[in-house]
PDB file of C-alpha atoms in Angstrom:
ATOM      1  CA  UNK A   1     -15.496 -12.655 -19.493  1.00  0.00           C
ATOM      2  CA  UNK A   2     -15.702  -8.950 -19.099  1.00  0.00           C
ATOM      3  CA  UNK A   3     -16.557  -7.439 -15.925  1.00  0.00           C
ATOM      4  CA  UNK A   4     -19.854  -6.070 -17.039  1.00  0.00           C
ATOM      5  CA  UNK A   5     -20.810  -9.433 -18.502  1.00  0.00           C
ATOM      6  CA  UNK A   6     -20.312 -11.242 -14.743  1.00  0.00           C
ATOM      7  CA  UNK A   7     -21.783  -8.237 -12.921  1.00  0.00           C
ATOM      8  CA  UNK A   8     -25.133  -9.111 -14.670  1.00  0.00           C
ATOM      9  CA  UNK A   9     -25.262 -12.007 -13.802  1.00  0.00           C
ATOM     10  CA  UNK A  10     -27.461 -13.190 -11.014  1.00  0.00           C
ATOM     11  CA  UNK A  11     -25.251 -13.787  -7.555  1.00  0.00           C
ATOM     12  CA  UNK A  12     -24.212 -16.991  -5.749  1.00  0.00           C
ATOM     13  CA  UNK A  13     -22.745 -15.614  -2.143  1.00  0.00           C
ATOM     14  CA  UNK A  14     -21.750 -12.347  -3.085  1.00  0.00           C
ATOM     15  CA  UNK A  15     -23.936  -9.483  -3.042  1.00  0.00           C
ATOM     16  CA  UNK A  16     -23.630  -6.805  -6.233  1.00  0.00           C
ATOM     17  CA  UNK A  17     -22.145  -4.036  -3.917  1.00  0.00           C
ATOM     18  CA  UNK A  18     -19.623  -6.365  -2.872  1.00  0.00           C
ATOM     19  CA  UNK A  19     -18.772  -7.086  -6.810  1.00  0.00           C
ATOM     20  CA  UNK A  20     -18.576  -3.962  -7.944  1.00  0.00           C
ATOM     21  CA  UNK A  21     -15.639  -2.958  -5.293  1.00  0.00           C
ATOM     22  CA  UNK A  22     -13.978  -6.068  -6.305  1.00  0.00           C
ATOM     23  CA  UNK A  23     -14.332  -4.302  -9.837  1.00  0.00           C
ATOM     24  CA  UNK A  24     -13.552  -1.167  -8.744  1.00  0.00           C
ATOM     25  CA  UNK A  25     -10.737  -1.603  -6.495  1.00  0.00           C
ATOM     26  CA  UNK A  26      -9.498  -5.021  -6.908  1.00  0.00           C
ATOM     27  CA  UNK A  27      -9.363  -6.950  -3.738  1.00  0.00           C
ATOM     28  CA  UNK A  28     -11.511  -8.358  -1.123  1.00  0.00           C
ATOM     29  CA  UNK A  29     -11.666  -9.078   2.417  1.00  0.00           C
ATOM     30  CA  UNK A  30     -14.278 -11.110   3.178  1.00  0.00           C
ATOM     31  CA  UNK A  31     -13.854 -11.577   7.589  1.00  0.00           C
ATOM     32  CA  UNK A  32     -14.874 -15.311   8.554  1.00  0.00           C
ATOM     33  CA  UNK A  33     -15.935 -16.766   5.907  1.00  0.00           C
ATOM     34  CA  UNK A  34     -14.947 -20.273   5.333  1.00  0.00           C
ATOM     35  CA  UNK A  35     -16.407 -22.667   8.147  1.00  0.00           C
ATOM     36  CA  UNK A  36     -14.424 -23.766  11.049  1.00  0.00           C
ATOM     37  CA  UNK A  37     -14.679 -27.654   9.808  1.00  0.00           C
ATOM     38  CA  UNK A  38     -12.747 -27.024   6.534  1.00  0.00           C
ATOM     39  CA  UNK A  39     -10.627 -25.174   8.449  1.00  0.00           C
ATOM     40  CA  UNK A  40      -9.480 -27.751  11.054  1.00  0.00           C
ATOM     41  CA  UNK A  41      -9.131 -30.137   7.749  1.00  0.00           C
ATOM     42  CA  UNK A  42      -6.801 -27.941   6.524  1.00  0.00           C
ATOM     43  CA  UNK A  43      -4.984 -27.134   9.454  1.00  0.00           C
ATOM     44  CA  UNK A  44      -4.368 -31.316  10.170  1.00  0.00           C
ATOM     45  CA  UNK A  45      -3.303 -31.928   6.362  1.00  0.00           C
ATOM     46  CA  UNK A  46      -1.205 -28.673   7.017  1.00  0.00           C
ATOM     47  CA  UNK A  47       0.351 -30.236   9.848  1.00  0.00           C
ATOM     48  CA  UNK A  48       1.446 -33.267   7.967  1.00  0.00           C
ATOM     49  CA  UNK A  49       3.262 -31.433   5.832  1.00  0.00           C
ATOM     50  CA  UNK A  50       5.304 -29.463   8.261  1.00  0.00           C
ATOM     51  CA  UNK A  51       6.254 -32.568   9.743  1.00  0.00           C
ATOM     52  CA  UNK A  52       7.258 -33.936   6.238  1.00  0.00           C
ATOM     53  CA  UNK A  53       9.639 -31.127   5.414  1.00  0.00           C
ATOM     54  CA  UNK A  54      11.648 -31.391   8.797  1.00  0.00           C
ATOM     55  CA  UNK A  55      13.916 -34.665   7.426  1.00  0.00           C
ATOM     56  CA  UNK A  56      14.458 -32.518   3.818  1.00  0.00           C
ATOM     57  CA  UNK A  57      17.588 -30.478   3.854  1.00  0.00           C
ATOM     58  CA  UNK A  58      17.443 -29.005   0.665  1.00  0.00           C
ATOM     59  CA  UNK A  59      14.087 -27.415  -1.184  1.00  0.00           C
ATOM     60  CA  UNK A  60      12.548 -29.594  -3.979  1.00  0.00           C
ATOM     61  CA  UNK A  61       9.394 -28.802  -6.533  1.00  0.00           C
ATOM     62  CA  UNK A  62       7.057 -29.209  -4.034  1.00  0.00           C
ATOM     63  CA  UNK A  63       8.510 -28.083  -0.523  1.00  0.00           C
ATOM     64  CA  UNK A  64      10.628 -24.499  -0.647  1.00  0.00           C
ATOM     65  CA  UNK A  65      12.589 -23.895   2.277  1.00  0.00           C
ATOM     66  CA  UNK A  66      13.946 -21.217   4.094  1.00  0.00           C
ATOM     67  CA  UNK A  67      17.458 -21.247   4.641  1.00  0.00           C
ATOM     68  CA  UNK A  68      17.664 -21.610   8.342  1.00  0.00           C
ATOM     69  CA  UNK A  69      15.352 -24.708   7.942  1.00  0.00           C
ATOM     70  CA  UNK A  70      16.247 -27.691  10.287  1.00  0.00           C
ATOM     71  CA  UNK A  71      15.258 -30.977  11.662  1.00  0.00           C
ATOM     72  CA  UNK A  72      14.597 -29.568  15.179  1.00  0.00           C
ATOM     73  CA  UNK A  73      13.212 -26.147  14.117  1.00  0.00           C
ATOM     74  CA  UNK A  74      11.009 -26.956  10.495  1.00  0.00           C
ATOM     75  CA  UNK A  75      10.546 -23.638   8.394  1.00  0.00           C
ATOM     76  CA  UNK A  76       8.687 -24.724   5.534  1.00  0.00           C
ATOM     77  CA  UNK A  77       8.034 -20.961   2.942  1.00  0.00           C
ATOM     78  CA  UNK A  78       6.062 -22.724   0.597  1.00  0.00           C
ATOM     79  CA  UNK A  79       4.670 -26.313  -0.482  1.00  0.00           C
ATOM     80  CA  UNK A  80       3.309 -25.810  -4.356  1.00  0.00           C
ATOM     81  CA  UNK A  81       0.349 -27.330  -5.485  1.00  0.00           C
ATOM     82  CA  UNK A  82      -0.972 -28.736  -2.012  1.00  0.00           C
ATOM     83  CA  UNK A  83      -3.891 -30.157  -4.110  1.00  0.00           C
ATOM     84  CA  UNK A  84      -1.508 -32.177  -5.882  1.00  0.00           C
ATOM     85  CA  UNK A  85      -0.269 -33.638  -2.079  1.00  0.00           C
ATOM     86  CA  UNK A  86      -3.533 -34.238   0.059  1.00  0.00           C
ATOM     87  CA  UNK A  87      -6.850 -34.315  -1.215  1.00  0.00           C
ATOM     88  CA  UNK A  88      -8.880 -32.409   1.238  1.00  0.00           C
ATOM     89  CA  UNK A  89      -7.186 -29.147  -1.012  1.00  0.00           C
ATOM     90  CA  UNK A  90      -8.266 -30.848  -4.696  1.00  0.00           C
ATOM     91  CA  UNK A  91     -11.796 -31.124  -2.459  1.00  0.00           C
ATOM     92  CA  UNK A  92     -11.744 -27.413  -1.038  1.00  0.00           C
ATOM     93  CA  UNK A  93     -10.976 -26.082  -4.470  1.00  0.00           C
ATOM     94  CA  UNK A  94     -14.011 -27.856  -5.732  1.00  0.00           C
ATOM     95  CA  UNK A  95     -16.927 -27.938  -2.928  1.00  0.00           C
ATOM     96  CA  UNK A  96     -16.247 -25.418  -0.432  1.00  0.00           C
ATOM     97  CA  UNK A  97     -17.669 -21.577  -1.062  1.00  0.00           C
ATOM     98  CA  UNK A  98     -14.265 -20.307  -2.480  1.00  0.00           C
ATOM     99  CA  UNK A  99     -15.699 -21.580  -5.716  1.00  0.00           C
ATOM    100  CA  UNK A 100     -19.325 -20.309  -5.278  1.00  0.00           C
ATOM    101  CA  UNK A 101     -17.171 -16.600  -5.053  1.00  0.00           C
ATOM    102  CA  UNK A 102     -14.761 -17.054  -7.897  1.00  0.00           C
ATOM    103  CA  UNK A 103     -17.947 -17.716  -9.691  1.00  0.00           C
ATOM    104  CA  UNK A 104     -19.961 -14.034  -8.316  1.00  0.00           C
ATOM    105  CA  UNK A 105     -16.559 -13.018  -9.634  1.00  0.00           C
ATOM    106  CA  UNK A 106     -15.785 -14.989 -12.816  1.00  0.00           C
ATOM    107  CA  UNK A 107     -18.640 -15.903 -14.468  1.00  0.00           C
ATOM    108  CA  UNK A 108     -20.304 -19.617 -14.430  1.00  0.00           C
ATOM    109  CA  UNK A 109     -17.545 -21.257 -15.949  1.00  0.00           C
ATOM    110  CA  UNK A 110     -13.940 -21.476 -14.134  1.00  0.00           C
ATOM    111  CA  UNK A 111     -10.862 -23.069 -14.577  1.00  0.00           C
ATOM    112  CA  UNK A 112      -8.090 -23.855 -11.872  1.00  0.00           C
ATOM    113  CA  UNK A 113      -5.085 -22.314 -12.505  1.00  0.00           C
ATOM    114  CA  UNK A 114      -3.060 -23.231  -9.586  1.00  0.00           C
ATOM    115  CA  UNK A 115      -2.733 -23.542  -5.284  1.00  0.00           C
ATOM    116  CA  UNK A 116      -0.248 -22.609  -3.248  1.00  0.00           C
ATOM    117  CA  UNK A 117       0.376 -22.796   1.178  1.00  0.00           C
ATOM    118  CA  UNK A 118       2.780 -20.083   1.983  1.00  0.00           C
ATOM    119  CA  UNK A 119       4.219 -19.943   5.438  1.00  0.00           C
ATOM    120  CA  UNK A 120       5.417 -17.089   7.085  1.00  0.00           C
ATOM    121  CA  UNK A 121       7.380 -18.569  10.407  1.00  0.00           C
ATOM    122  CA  UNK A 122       7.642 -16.315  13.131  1.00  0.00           C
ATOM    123  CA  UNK A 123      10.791 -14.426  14.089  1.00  0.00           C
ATOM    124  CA  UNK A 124      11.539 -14.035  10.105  1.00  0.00           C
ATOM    125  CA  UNK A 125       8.653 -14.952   7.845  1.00  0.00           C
ATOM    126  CA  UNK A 126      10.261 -13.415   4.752  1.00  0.00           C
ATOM    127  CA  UNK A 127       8.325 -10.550   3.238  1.00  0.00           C
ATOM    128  CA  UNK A 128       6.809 -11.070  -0.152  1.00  0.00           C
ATOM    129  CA  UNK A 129       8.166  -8.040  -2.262  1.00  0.00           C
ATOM    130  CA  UNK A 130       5.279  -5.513  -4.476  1.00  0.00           C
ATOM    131  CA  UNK A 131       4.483  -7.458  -7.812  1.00  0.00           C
ATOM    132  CA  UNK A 132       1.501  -8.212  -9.651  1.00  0.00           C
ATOM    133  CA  UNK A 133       0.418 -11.931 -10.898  1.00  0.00           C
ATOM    134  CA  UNK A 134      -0.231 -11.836 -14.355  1.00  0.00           C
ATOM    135  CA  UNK A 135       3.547 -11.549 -15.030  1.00  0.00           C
ATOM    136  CA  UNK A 136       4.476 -14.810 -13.835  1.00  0.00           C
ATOM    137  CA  UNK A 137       1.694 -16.372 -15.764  1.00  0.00           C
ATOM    138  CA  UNK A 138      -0.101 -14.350 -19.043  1.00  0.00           C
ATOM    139  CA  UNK A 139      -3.588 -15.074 -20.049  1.00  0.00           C
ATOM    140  CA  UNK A 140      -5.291 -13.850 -22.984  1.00  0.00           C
ATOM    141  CA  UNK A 141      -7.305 -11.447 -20.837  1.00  0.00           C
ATOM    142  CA  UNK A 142      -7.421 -10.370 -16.997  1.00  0.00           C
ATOM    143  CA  UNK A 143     -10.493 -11.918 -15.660  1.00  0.00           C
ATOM    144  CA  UNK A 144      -7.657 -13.824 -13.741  1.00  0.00           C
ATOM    145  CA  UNK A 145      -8.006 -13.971  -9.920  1.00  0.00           C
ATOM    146  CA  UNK A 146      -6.492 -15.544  -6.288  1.00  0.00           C
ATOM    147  CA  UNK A 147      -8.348 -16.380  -3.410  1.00  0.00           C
ATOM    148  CA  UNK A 148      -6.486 -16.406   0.157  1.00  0.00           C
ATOM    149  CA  UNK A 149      -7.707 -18.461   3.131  1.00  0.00           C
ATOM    150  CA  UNK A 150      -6.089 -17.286   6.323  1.00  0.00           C
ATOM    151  CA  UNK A 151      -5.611 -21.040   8.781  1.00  0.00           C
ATOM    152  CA  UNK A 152      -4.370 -18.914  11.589  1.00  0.00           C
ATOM    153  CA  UNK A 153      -5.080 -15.663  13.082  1.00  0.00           C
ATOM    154  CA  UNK A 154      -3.408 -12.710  11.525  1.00  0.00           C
ATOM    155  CA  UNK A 155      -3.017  -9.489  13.115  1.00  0.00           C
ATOM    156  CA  UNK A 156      -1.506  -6.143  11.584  1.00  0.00           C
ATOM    157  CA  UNK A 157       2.108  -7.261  12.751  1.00  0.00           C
ATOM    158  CA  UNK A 158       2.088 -10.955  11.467  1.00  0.00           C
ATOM    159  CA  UNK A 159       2.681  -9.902   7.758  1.00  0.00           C
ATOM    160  CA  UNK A 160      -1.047 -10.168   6.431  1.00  0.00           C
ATOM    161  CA  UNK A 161      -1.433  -9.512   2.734  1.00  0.00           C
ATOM    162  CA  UNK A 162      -0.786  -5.955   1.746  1.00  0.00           C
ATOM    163  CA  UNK A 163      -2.777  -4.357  -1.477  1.00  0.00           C
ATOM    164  CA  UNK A 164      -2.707  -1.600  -3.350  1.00  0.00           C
ATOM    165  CA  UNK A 165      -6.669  -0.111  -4.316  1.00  0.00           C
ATOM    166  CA  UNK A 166      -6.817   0.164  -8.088  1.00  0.00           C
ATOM    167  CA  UNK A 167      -3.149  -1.003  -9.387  1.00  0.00           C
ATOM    168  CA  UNK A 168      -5.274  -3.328 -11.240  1.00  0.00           C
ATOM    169  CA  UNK A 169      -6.411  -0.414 -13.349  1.00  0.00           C
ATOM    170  CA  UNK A 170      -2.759   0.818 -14.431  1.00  0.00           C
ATOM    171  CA  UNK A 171      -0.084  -0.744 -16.295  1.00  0.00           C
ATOM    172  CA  UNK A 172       1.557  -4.282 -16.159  1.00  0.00           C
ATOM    173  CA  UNK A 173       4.897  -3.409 -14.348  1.00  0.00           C
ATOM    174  CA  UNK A 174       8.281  -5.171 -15.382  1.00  0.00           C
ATOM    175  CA  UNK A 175       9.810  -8.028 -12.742  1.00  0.00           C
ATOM    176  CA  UNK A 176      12.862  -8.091 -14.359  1.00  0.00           C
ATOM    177  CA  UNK A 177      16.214  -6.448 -12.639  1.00  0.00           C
ATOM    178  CA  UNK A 178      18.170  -3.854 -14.591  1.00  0.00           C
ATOM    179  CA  UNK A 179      19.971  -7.011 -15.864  1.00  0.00           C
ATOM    180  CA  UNK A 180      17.249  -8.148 -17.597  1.00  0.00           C
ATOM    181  CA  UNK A 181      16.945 -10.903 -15.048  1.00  0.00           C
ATOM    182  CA  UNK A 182      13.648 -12.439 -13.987  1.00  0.00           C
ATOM    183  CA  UNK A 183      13.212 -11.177  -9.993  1.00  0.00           C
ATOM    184  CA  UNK A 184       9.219 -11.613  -9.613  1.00  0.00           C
ATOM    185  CA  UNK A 185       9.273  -8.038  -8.594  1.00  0.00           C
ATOM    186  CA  UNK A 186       9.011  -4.738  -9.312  1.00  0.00           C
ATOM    187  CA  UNK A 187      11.829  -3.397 -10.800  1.00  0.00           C
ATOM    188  CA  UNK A 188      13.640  -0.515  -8.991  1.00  0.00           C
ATOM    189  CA  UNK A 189      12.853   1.798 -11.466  1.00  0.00           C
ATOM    190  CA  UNK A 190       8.985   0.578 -11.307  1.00  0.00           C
ATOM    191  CA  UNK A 191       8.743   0.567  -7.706  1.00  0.00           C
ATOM    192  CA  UNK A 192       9.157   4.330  -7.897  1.00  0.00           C
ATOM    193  CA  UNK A 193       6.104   4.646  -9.525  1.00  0.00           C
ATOM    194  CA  UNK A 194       3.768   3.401  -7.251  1.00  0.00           C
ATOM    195  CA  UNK A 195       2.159   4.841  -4.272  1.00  0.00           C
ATOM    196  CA  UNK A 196       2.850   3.041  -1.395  1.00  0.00           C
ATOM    197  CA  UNK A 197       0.764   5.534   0.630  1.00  0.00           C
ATOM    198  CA  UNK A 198      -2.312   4.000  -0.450  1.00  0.00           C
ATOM    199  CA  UNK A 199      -1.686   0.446   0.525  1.00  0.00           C
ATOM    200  CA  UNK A 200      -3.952  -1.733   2.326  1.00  0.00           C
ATOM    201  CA  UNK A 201      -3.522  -4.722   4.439  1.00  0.00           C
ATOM    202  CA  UNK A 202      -5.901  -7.235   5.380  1.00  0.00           C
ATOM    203  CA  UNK A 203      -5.473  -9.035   8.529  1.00  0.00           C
ATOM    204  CA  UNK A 204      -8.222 -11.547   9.342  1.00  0.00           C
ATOM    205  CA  UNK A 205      -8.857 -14.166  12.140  1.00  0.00           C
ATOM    206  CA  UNK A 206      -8.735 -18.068  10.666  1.00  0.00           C
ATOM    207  CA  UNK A 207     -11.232 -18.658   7.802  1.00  0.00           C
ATOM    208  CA  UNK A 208     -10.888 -15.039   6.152  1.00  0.00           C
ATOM    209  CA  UNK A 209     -10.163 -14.847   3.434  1.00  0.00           C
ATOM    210  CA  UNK A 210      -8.179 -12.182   0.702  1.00  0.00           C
ATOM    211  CA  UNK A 211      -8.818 -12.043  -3.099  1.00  0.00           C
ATOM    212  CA  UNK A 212      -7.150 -10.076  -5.568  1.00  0.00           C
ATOM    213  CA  UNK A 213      -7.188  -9.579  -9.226  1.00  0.00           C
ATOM    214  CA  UNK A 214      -4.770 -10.629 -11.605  1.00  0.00           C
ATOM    215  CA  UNK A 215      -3.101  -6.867 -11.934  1.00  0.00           C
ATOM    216  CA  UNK A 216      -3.635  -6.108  -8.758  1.00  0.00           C
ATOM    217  CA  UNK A 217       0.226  -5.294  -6.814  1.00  0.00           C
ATOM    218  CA  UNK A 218       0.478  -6.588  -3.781  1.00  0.00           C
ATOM    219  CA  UNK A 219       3.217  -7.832  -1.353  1.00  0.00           C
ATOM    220  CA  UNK A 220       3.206  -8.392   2.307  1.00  0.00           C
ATOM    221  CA  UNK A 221       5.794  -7.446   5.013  1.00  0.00           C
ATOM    222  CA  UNK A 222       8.011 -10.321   7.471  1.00  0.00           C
ATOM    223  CA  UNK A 223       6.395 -12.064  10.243  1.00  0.00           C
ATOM    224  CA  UNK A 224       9.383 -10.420  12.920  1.00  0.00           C
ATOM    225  CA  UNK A 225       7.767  -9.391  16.339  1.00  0.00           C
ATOM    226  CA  UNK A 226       5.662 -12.018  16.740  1.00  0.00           C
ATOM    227  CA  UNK A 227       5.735 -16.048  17.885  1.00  0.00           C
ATOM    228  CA  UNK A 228       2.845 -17.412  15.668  1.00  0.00           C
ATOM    229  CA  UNK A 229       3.144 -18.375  12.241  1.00  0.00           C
ATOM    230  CA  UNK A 230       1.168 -16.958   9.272  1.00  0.00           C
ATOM    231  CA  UNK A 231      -0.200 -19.939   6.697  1.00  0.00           C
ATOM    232  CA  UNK A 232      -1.950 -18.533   3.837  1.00  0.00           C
ATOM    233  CA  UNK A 233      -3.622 -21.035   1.393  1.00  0.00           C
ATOM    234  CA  UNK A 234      -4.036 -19.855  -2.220  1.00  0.00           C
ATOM    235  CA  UNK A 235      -5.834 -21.093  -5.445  1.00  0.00           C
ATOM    236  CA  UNK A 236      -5.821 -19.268  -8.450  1.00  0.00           C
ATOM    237  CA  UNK A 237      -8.899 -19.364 -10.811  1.00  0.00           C
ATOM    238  CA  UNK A 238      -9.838 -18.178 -14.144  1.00  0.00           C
ATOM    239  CA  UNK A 239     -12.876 -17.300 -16.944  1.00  0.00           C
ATOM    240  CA  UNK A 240     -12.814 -20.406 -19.196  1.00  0.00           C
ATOM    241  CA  UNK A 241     -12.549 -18.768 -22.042  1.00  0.00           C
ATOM    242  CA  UNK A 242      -9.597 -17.112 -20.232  1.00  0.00           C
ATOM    243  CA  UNK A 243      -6.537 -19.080 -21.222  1.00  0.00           C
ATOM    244  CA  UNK A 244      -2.643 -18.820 -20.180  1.00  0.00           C
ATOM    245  CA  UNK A 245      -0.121 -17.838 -22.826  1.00  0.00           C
ATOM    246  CA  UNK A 246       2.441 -19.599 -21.419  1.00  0.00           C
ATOM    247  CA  UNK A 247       3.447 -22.279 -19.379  1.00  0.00           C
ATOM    248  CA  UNK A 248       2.487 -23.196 -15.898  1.00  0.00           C
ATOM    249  CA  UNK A 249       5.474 -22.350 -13.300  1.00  0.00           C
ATOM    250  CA  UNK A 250       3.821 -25.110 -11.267  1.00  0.00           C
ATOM    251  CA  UNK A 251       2.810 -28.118 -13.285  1.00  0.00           C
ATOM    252  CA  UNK A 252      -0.423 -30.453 -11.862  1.00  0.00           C
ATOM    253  CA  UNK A 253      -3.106 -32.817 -13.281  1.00  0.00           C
ATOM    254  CA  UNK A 254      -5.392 -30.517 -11.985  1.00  0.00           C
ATOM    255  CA  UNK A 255      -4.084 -27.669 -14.385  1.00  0.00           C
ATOM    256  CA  UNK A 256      -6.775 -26.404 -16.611  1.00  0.00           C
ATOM    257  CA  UNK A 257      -9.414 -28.212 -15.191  1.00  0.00           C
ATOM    258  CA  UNK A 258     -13.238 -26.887 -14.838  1.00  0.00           C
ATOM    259  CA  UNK A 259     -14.494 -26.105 -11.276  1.00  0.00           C
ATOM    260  CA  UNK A 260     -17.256 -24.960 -12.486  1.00  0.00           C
ATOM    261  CA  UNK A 261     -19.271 -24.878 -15.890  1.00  0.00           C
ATOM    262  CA  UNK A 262     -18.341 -26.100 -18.611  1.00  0.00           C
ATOM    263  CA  UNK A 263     -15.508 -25.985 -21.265  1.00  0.00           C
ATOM    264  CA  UNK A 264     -15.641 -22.562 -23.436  1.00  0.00           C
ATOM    265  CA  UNK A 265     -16.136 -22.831 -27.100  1.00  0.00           C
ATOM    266  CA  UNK A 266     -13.986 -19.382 -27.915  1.00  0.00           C
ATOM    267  CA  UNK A 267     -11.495 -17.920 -25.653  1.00  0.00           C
ATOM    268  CA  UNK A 268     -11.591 -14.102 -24.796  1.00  0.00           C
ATOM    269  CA  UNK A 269      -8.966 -12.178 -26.453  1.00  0.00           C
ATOM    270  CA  UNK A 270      -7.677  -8.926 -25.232  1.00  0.00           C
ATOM    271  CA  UNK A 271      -3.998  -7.313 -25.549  1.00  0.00           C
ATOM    272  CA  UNK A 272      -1.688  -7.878 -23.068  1.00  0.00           C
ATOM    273  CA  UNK A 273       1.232  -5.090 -22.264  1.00  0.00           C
ATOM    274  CA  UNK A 274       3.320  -6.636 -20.411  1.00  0.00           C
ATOM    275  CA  UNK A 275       6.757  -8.461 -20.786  1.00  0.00           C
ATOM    276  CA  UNK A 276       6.647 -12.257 -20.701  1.00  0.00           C
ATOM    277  CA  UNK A 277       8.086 -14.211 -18.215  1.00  0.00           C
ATOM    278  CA  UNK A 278      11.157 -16.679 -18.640  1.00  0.00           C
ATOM    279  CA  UNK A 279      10.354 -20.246 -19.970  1.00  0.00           C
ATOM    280  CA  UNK A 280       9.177 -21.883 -16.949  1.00  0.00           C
ATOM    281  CA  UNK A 281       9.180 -25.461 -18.518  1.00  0.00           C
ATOM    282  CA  UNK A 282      12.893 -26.323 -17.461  1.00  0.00           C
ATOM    283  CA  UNK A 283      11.450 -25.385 -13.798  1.00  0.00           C
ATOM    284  CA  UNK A 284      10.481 -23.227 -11.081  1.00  0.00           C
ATOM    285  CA  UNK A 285      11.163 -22.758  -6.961  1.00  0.00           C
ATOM    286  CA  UNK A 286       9.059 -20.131  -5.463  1.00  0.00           C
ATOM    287  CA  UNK A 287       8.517 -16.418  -5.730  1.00  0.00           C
ATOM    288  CA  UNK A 288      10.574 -16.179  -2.354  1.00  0.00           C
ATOM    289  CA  UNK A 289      13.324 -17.930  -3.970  1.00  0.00           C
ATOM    290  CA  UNK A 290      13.281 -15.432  -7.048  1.00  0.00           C
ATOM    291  CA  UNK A 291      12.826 -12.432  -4.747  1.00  0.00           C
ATOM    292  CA  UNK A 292      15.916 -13.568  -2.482  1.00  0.00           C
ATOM    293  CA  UNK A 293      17.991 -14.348  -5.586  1.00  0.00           C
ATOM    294  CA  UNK A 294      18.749 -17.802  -4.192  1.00  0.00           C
ATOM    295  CA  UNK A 295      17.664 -19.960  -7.017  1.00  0.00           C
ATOM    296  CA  UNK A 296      18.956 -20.209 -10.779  1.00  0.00           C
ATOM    297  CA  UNK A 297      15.849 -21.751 -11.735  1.00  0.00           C
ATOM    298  CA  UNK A 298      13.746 -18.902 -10.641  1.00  0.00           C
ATOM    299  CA  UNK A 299      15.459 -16.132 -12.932  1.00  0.00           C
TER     300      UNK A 299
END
C-alpha cells in the first residue's frame, strides 16, 4: 500500500499526527507501550534461552554467539526466529498491540516477515554498524517495516537503537565491501554520504518500543560502560500485497503468513534501486556475524 492509501484509513492505536511522522521521518518511539504482563512473558521465555545457549560452543541457525561466549559467562548476540522456539513470540506477533500499530502503519492486511532477540551483553555488546533493511531482504515496494520491544531498561549509554530522520527518503545504499563482498553495511564509500549529525537514538524503559521503515539507516553503538544487558525483540511486517523478491535469510513456518487481513489479490509493484543481496538459500548467521567478517555464510 502507499502511504497516502493507509493514512486514510481510519486508526487502530495510533493517532494521525503520530502517522504522518512515521511517514515523514521514518521511525517511532512510542515510551511504554506494551504491558508489563507480556513483558514478564517475554522476559521468562528469554531467560530460557540464555540458559540454553550456555552448553553450545559454537553458533548454529538459531543461536549466534559472540566469541567470548562460555559455559560460566553465556553471551548469546542473537537467537533468529524466537517465534519459531517458544510460542508466547508466535502469540505476541499475533495478539498483542504491535500488530494493532503495524496495521495504523500498514494497512488492514499484514504479513510476517520475520523476528529476531538481539542481545547486547554488557562490557561489549557489539555495535550494530549504519545499514538499511531492505537490502538484506527486497520487496516489490517499501511499505516494509520493524517493530522493536525494549525487555530491559535502556539508557543513552546501553547502545539503544540509533536512527537517522528521513534516510528513508534517499537512496538504497550498497552493503557490499569494495570487494564486492556482502558486509550488511554501508560501504565505506557510502558511509561518507550520510550525515551522522542528524542521528537519533531512542532509549526507552522496558515495554518501549522502536519502529523503523524499511529504508530507514540505522545502527546502534556497543553496550561498554555499563553492567546490564540490552535485549531488543524484533518482528518485521509487511503490506500483503507487499511481497519479497528474494529469499528469506531466516527461514520459518510462520514466513508469509497473515497477521492481519486477508491474502491480497495483486501485489504492489514499484522499482527497486538497489543491489540484491547474495543467495541466502545455502544459509545465513546474523548481521553481527556479516558485520564482524566472522562467517562465510554471511558474505
Amino acid at each position: 500500500m502507499t502511504p497516502q492509501s493507509i493514512l486514510d484509513r481510519k486508526t487502530k492505536v495510533l493517532n494521525q499526527s503520530t502517522r504522518e511522522k512515521y511517514f515523514e521521518d521514518g521511525y517511532l518511539l512510542l515510551p511504554d507501550f506494551i504491558e508489563n504482563d507480556w513483558i514478564t512473558r517475554l522476559k521468562k521465555a528469554m531467560q530460557k534461552f540464555i540458559v540454553r545457549s550456555a552448553s553450545m560452543k559454537l553458533s548454529d541457525s538459531i543461536f549466534d554467539l559472540e566469541p567470548s561466549h562460555s559455559n560460566l559467562n553465556p553471551r548469546l548476540r542473537r537467537v533468529t526466529q524466537p517465534v519459531d522456539q517458544d510460542p508466547i513470540f508466535w502469540k505476541f506477533a499475533q495478539k498483542s498491540i504491535i500488530a494493532d500499530v503495524a496495521e495504523d502503519l500498514l494497512g488492514p492486511n499484514i504479513i510476517f516477515h520475520h523476528s529476531k532477540l538481539n542481545f547486547k551483553w554488557y562490557s561489549g555488546g557489539e555495535e550494530v554498524k549504519w545499514h538499511q533493511d531492505l537490502p538484506f531482504w527486497p520487496h516489490t515496494n517499501d511499505s516494509v517495516l520493524t517493530i522493536g520491544v525494549y525487555l530491559e531498561d535502556v539508557n543513552d549509554i546501553m547502545g539503544p537503537l540509533g536512527v537517522i530522520p528521513q534516510s528513508h527518503k534517499g537512496p538504497i545504499f550498497d552493503h557490499y565491501d569494495e570487494n564486492n563482498n556482502w558486509v550488511g553495511a554501508l560501504s565505506v564509500s557510502e558511509y561518507k554520504k550520510i550525515n551522522l549529525d542528524k542521528v537519533e537514538y531512542l532509549p526507552g524503559k522496558a515495554g518501549s518500543i522502536t519502529i523503523h521503515h524499511c529504508r530507514t539507516i540505522h545502527g546502534s553503538k556497543p553496550n561498554i560502560h555499563t553492567s546490564l544487558p540490552r535485549p531488543l525483540l524484533l518482528y518485521a511486517f509487511s503490506s500483503a500485497d507487499t511481497l519479497p523478491m528474494t529469499y528469506n535469510p531466516t527461514p520459518s513456518d510462520y514466513n508469509g503468513k497473515l497477521i492481519r487481513g486477508k491474502k491480497a489479490e495483486y501485489v504492489h509493484m514499484e522499482k527497486y534501486t538497489g543491489k540484491l543481496p547474495p543467495d541466502w538459500s545455502g544459509g545465513y548467521s546474523s548481521i553481527f556475524a556479516s558485520q564482524q567478517n566472522e562467517d562465510s555464510k554471511s558474505i
